[in-house]
CSV table of C-alpha atoms in Angstrom, one decimal:
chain,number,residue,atom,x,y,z
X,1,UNK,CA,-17.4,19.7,-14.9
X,2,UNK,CA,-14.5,21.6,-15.9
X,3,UNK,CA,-11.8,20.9,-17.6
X,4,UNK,CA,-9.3,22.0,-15.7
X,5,UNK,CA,-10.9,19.7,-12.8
X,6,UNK,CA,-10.7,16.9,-14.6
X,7,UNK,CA,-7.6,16.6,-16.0
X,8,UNK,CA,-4.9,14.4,-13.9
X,9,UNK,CA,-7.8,11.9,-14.4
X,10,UNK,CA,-8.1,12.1,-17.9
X,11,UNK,CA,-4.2,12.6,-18.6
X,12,UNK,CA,-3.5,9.3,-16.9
X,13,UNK,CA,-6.7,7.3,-18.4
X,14,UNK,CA,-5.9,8.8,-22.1
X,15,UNK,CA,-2.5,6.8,-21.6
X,16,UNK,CA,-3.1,3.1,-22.7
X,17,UNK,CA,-0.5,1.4,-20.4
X,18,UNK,CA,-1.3,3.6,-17.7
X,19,UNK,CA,-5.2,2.7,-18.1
X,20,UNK,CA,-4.4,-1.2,-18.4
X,21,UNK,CA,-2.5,-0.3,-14.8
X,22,UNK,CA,-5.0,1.0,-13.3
X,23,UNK,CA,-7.4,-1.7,-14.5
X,24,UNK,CA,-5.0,-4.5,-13.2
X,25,UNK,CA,-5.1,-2.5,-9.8
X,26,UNK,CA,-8.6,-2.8,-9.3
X,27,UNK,CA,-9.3,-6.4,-10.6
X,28,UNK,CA,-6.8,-7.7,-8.2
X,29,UNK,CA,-7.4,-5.7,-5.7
X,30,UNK,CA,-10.7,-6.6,-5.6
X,31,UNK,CA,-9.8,-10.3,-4.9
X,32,UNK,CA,-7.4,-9.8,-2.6
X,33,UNK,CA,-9.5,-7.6,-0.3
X,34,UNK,CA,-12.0,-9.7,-0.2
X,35,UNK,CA,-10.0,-12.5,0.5
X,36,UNK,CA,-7.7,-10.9,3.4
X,37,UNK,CA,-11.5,-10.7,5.2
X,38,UNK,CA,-12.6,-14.0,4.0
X,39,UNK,CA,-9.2,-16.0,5.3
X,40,UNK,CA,-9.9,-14.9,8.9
X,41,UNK,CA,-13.4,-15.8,9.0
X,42,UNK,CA,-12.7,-18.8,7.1
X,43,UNK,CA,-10.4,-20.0,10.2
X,44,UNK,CA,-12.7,-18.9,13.0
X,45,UNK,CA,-15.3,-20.7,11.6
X,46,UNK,CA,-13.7,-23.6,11.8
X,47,UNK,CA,-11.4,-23.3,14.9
X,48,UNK,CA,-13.2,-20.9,17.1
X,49,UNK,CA,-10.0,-19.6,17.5
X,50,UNK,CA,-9.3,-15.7,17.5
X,51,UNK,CA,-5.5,-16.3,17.1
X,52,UNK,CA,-5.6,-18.6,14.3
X,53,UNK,CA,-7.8,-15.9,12.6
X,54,UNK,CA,-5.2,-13.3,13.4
X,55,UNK,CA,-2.4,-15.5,11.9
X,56,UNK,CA,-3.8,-15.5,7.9
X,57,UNK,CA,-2.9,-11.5,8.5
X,58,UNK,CA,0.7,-12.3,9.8
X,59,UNK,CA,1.3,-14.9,7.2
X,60,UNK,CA,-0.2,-12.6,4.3
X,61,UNK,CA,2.3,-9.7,5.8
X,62,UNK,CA,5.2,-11.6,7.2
X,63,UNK,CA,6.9,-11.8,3.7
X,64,UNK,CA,7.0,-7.7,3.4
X,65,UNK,CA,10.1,-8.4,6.1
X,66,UNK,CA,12.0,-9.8,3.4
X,67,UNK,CA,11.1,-6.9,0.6
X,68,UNK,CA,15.0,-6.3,-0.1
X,69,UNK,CA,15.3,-9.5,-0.8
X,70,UNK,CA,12.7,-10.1,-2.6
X,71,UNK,CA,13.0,-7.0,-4.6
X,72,UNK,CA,16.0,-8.7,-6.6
X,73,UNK,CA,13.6,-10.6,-8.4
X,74,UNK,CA,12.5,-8.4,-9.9
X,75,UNK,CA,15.3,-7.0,-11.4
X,76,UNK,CA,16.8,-10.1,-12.8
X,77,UNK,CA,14.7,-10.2,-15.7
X,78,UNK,CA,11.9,-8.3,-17.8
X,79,UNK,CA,9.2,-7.4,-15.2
X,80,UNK,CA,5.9,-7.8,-17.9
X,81,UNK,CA,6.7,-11.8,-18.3
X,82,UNK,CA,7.2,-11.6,-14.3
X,83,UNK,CA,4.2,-10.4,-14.0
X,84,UNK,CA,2.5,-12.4,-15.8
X,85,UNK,CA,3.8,-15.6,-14.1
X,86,UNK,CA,3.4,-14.2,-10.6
X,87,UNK,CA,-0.5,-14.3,-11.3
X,88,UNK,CA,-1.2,-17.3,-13.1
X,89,UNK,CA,1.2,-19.1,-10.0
X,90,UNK,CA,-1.4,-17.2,-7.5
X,91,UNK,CA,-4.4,-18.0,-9.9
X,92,UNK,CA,-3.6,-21.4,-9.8
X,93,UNK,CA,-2.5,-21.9,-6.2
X,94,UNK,CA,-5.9,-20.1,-5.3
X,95,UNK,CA,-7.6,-23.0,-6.6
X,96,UNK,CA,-5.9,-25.6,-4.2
X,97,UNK,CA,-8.0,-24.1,-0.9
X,98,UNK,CA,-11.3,-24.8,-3.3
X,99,UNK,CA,-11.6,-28.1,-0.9
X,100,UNK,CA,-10.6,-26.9,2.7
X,101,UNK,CA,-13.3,-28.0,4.9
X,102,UNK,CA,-11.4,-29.1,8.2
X,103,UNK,CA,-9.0,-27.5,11.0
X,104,UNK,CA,-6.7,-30.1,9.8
X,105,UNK,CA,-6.3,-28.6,5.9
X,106,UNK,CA,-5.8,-25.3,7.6
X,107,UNK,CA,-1.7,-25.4,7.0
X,108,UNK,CA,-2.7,-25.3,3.0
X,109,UNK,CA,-4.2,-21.9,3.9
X,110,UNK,CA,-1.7,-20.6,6.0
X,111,UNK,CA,1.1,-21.8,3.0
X,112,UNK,CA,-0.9,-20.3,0.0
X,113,UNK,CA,-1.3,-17.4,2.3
X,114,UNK,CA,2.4,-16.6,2.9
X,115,UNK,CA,3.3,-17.1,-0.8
X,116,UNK,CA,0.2,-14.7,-1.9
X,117,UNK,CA,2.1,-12.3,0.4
X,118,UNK,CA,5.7,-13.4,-0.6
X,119,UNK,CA,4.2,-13.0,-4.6
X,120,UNK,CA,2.7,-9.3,-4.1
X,121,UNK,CA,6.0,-8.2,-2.7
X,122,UNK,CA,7.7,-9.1,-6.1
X,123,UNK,CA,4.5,-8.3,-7.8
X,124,UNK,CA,4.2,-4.7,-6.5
X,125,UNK,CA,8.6,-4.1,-7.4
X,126,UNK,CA,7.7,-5.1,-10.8
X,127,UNK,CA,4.8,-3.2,-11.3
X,128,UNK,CA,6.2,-0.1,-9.8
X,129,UNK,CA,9.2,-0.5,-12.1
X,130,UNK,CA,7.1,-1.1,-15.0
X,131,UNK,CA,4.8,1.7,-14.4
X,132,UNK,CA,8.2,3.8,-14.4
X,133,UNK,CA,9.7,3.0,-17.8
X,134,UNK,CA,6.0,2.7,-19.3
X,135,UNK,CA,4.0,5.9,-18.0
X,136,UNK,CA,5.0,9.5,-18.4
X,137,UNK,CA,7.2,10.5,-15.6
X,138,UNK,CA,5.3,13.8,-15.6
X,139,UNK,CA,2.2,11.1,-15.0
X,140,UNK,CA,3.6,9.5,-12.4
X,141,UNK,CA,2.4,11.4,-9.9
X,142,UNK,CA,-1.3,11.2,-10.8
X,143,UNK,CA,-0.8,7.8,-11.5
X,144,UNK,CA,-0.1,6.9,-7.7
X,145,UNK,CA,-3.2,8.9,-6.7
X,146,UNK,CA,-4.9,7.4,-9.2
X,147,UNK,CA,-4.0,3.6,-7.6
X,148,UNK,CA,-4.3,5.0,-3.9
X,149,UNK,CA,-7.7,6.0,-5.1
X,150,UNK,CA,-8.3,2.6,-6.8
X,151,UNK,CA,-7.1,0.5,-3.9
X,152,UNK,CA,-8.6,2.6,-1.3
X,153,UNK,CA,-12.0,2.4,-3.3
X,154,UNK,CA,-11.5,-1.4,-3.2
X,155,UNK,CA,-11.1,-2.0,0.8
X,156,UNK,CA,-14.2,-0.3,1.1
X,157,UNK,CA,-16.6,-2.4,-1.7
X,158,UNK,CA,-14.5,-6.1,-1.5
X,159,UNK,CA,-14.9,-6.9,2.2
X,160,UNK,CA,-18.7,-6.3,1.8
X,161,UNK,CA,-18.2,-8.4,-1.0
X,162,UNK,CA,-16.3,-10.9,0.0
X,163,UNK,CA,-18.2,-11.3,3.1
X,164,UNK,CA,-21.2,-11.9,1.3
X,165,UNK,CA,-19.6,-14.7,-1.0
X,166,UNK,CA,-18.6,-16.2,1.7
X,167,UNK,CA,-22.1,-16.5,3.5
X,168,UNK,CA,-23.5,-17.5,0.4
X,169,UNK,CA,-20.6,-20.0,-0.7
X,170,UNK,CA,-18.3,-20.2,1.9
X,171,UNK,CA,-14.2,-20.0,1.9
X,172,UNK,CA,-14.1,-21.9,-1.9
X,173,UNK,CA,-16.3,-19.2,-3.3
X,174,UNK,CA,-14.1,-16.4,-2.3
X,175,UNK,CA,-11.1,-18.0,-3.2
X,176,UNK,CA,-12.5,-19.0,-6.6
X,177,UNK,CA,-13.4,-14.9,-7.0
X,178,UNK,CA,-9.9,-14.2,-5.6
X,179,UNK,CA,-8.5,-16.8,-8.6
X,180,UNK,CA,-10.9,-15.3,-11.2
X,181,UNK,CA,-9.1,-11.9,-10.4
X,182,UNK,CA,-5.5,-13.2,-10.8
X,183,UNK,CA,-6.8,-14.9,-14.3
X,184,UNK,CA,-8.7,-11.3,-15.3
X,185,UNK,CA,-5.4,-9.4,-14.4
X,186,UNK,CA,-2.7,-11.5,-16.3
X,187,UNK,CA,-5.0,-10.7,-19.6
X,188,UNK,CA,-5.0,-7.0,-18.4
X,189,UNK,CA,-0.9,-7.1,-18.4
X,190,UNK,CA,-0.5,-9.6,-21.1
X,191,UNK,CA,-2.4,-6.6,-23.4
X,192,UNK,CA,0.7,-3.8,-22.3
X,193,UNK,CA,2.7,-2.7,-24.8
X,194,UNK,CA,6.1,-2.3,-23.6
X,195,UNK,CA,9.8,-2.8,-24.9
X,196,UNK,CA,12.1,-4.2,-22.0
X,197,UNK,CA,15.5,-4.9,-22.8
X,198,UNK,CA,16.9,-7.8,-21.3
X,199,UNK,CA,18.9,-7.2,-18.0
X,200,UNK,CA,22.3,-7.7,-18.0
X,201,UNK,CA,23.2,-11.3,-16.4
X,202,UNK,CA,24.3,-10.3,-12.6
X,203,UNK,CA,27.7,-9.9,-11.8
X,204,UNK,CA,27.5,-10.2,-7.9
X,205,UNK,CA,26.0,-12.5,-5.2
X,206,UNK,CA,22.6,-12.2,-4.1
X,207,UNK,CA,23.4,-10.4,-0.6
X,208,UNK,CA,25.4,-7.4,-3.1
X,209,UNK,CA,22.7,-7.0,-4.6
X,210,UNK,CA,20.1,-6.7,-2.3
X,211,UNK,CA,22.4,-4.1,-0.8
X,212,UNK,CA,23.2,-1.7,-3.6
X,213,UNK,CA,19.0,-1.1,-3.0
X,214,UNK,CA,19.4,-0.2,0.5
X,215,UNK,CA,22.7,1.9,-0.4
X,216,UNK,CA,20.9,3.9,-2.6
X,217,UNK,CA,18.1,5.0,-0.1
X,218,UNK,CA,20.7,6.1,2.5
X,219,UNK,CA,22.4,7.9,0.1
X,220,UNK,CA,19.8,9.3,-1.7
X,221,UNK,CA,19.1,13.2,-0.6
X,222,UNK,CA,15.3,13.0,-1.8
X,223,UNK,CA,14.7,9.6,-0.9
X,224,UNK,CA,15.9,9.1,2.6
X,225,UNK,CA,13.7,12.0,4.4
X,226,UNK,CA,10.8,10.8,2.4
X,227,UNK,CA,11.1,7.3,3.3
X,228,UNK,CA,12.0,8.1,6.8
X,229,UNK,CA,9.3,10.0,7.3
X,230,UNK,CA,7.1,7.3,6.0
X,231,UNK,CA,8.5,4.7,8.0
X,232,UNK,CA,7.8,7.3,11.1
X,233,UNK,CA,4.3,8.1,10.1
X,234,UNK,CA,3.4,4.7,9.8
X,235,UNK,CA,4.4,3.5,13.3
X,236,UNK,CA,2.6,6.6,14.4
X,237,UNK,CA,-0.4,5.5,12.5
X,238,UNK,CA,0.1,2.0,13.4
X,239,UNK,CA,-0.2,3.0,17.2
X,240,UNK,CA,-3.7,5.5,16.5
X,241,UNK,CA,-5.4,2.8,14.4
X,242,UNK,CA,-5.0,0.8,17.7
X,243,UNK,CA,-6.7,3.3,19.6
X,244,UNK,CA,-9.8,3.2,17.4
X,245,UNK,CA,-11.9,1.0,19.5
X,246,UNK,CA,-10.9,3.3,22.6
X,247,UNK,CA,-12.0,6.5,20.6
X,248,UNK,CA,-15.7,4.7,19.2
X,249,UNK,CA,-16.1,3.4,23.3
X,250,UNK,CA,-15.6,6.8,24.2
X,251,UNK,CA,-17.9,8.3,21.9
X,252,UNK,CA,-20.8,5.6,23.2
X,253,UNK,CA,-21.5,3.2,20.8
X,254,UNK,CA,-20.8,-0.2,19.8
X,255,UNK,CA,-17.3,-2.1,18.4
X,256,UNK,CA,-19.3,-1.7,15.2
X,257,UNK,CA,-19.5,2.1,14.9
X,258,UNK,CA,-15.6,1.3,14.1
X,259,UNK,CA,-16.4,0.8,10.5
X,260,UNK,CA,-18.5,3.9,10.5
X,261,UNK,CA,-14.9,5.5,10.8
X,262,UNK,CA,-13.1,3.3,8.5
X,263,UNK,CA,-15.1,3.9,6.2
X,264,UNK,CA,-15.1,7.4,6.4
X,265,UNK,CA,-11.6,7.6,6.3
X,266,UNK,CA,-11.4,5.3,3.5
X,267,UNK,CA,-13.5,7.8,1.5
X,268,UNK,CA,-10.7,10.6,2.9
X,269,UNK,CA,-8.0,8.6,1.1
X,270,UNK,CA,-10.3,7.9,-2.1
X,271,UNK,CA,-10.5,12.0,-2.2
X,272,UNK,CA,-6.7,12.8,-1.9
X,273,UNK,CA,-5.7,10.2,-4.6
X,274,UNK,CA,-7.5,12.2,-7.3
X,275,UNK,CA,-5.8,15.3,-5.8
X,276,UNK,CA,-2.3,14.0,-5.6
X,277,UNK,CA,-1.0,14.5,-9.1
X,278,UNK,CA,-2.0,18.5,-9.3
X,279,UNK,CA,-0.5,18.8,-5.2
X,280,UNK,CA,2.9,17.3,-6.4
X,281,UNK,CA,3.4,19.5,-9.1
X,282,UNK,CA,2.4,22.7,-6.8
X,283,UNK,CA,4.2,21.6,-3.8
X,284,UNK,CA,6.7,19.1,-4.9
X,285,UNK,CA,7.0,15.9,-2.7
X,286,UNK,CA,9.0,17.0,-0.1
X,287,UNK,CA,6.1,19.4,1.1
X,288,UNK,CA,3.1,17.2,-0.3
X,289,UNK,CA,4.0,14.6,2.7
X,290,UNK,CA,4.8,17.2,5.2
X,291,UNK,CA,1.3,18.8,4.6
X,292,UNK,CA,0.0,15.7,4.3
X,293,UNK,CA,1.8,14.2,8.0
X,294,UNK,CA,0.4,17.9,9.3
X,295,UNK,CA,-2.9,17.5,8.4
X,296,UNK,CA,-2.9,13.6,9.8
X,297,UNK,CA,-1.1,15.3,13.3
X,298,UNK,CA,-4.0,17.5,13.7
X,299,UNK,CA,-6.6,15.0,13.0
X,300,UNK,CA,-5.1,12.5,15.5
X,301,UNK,CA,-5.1,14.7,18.0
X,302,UNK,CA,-8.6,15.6,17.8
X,303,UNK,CA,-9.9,12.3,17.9
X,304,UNK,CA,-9.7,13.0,21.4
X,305,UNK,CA,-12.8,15.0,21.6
X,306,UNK,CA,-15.6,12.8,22.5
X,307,UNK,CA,-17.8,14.3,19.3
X,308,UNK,CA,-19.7,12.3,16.5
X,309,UNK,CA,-19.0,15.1,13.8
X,310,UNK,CA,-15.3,15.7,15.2
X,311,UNK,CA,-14.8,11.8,15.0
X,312,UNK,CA,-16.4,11.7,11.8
X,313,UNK,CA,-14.2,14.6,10.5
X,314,UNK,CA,-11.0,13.6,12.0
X,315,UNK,CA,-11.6,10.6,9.9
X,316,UNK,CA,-11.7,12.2,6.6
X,317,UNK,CA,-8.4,13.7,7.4
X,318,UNK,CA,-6.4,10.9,8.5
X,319,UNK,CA,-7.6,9.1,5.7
X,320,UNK,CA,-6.3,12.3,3.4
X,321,UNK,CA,-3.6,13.3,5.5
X,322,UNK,CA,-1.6,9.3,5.6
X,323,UNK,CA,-1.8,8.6,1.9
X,324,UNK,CA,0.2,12.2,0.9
X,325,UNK,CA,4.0,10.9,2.3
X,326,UNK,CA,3.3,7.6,0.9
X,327,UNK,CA,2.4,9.0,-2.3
X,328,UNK,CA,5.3,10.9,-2.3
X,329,UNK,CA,7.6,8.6,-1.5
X,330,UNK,CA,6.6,5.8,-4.5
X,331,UNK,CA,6.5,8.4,-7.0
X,332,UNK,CA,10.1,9.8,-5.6
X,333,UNK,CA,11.3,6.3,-5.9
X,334,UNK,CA,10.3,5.7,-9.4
X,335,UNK,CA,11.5,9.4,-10.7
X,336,UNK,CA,15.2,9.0,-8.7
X,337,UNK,CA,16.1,5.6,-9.2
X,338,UNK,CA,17.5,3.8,-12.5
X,339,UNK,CA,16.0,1.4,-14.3
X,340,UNK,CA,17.9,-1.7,-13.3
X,341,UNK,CA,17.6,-0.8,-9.5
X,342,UNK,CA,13.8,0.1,-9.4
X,343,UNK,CA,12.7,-3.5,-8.1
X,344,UNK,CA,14.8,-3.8,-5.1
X,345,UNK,CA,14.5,-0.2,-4.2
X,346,UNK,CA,11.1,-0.1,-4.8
X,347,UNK,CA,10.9,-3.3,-2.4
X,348,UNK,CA,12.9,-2.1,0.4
X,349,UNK,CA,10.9,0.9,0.8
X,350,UNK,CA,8.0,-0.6,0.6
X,351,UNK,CA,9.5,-2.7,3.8
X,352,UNK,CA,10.9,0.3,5.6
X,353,UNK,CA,7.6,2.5,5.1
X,354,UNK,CA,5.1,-0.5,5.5
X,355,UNK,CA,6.7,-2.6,8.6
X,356,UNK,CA,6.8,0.1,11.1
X,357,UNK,CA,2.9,0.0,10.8
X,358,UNK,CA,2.1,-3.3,12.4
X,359,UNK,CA,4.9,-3.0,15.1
X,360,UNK,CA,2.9,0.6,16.2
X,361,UNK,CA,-0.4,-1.8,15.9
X,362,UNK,CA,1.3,-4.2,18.2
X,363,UNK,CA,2.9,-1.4,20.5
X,364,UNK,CA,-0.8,0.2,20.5
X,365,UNK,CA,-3.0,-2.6,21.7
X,366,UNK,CA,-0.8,-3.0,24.5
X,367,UNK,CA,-0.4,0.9,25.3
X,368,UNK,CA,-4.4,1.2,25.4
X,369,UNK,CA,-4.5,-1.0,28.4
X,370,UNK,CA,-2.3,0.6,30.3
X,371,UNK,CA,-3.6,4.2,29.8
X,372,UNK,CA,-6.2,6.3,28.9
X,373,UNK,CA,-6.2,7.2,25.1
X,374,UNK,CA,-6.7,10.7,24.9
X,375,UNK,CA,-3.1,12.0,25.9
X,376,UNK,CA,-1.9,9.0,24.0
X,377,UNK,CA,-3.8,10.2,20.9
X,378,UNK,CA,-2.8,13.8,21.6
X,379,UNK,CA,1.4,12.4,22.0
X,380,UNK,CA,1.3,11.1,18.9
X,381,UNK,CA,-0.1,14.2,17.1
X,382,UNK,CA,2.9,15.7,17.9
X,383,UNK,CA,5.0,13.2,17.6
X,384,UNK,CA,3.3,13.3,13.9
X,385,UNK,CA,3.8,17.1,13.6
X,386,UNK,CA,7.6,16.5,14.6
X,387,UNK,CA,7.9,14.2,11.9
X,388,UNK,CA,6.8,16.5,9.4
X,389,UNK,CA,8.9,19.7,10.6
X,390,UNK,CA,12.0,18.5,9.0
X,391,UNK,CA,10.5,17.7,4.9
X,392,UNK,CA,9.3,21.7,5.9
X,393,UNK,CA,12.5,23.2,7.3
X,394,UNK,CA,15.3,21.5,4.6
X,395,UNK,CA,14.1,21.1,1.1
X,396,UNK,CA,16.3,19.1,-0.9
X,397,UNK,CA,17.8,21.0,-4.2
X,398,UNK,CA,17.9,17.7,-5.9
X,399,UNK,CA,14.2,17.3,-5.8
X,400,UNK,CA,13.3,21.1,-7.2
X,401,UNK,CA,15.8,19.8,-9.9
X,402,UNK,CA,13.9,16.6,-10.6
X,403,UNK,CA,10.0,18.2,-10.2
X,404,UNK,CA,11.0,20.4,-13.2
């Protein structure tokens, strides 16, 4: 293998910090996939209940609603120390469901549940304004490939995981791996070497604060299309993921096939992580994500075609295509927002990109009932496609400044 193909990788792993990143990525990652699989399983087992299952995903995502908020926490001190704490508190809590073994102990789950997702919404502001004033900005880039790649590459080996713990050990074994990763990742960060200033004690109210992040992203000329285009794409994805058992019933084979496709696509985002450092360079991420939502347009429409290999491929390409404008966006955010800012910004776009997708989940399982999926799919491939004309039509002058 080349050089010149391997480089992004190696640039990024050559850098310590960035390496250490990367490293807490995929420990925790690890756990917490194979716990988000777990949780579910964990509850239907006991309950029989479909609903209660469904719930440990709304209390794991329900927090993400208060991301501006939130976000504020992480700029009110140095983000290492934070991050430090916020996994020995999720360690530690982790250990509390060891001794769940009755419908009744259930609300313990449910709690630790909505802190884990209340923690990784602070967690994931730090880091990403960590990463910032630790990493290269010229790395940045193949950076967030680099933890698309890792995190993708997790969803698809923790649930097999984590399902297997489970059958072996039940709900305390997973949660004990889950802990085991929090305790493995606060030596990762406890090993960066970074110098953080102390921040400035805060001069305004809580609400003022959480505000100047939202401020900035509507004023922002790079920011706002890229984060509005997120948010967009991921409603539109949130409605086709909820077509998937439509497309895999149309194609004649069982609910199961399903992970056939998510796993495929899953490989798809895996691929355009490693990619995504070299593309923003070339294209800059104004036209990284509209290529990207392009790509993910064409791909949704196909899916369509009652075909194996067009299923299959379309697959590959949403999991390519959807990644790029997220991509874009995070590593926009880091490059074009100060220092003392990053954590709320950072956390209020995660909100505004990552919200959207569970109201188009919503919004899609009741749509397929009503209607047959293939105009549906092929509506919201151009729905994508009108998404993506605008980060084509009106490149910003600010970002060509900043790509430099």
């Amino acid at each position: 293998m080349t050089t010149r193909t391997t480089w992004p990788v190696a640039r990024v792993l050559r850098d310590r910090d960035a390496g250490l990143y990367l490293c807490g990525v995929v420990v925790s990652g690890f756990g917490t996939s194979a716990l988000w699989l777990a949780s579910g399983v964990w509850v239907k087992d006991l309950t029989g209940s479909d609903g209660l299952a469904a719930l440990c995903l709304l209390a794991m995502w329900l927090p993400t609603l208060a991301g501006p908020l939130l976000g504020t926490l992480a700029d009110r001190g140095r983000r290492k120390p934070l991050l430090i704490g916020v996994n020995v508190l999720l360690g530690g809590l982790l250990l509390t469901l060891v001794g769940i073994d009755s419908p009744g102990e259930l609300w313990l789950l449910y709690a630790v549940l909505f802190v884990y997702g209340a923690a990784g919404v602070v967690h994931d502001a730090a880091e990403s304004a960590l990463v910032a004033s630790a990493v290269d900005h010229s790395l940045l880039g193949d950076f967030n490939g680099l933890r698309m790649t890792a995190t993708e590459g997790m969803k698809l080996l923790a649930p097999l995981a984590g399902a297997g713990l489970y059958t072996a050990y039940g709900g305390a074994g997973v949660a004990l791996l889950d802990a085991a990763t929090f305790a493995l990742a606060t030596g990762v960060y406890a090993l960066l070497r970074v110098r953080e200033d102390k921040p400035a004690p805060p001069r305004d109210g809580t609400r003022r604060r959480t505000a100047e992040g939202i401020r900035h992203l509507r004023a922002h000329p790079v920011l706002r299309p890229l984060v509005l285009a997120g948010g967009a794409t991921m409603l539109l994805a949130g409605l086709n993921g909820a077509l998937v058992y439509a497309v895999v019933d149309h194609l004649g084979h069982s609910p199961a096939y399903a992970g056939v496709l998510y796993a495929v696509q899953g490989a798809g985002s895996v691929a355009v992580g490693l990619l995504s450092g070299p593309a923003l360079r070339r294209l800059g991420a104004r036209r990284f994500a509209a290529y990207g939502i392009a790509l993910l347009a064409l791909a949704v429409a196909l899916r369509a075609v009652p075909s194996d290999p067009v299923a299959l491929g379309c697959s590959a390409a949403i999991g390519a295509g959807l990644p790029a404008v997220l991509i874009a966006a995070l590593t926009s955010v880091q490059r074009e927002t100060p220092g003392p800012l990053l954590g709320r910004v950072t956390a209020t776009a995660h909100t505004l990109v990552y919200a959207p997708n569970v109201a188009g989940l919503a919004a899609g399982a009741a749509l397929v009932e009503l209607m047959d999926h293939r105009p549906v799919l092929v509506a919201l491939g151009v729905a994508l496609l009108a998404t993506a004309a605008p980060l084509f039509a009106h490149p910003a002058a600010a970002e060509a400044e900043s790509h430099r």
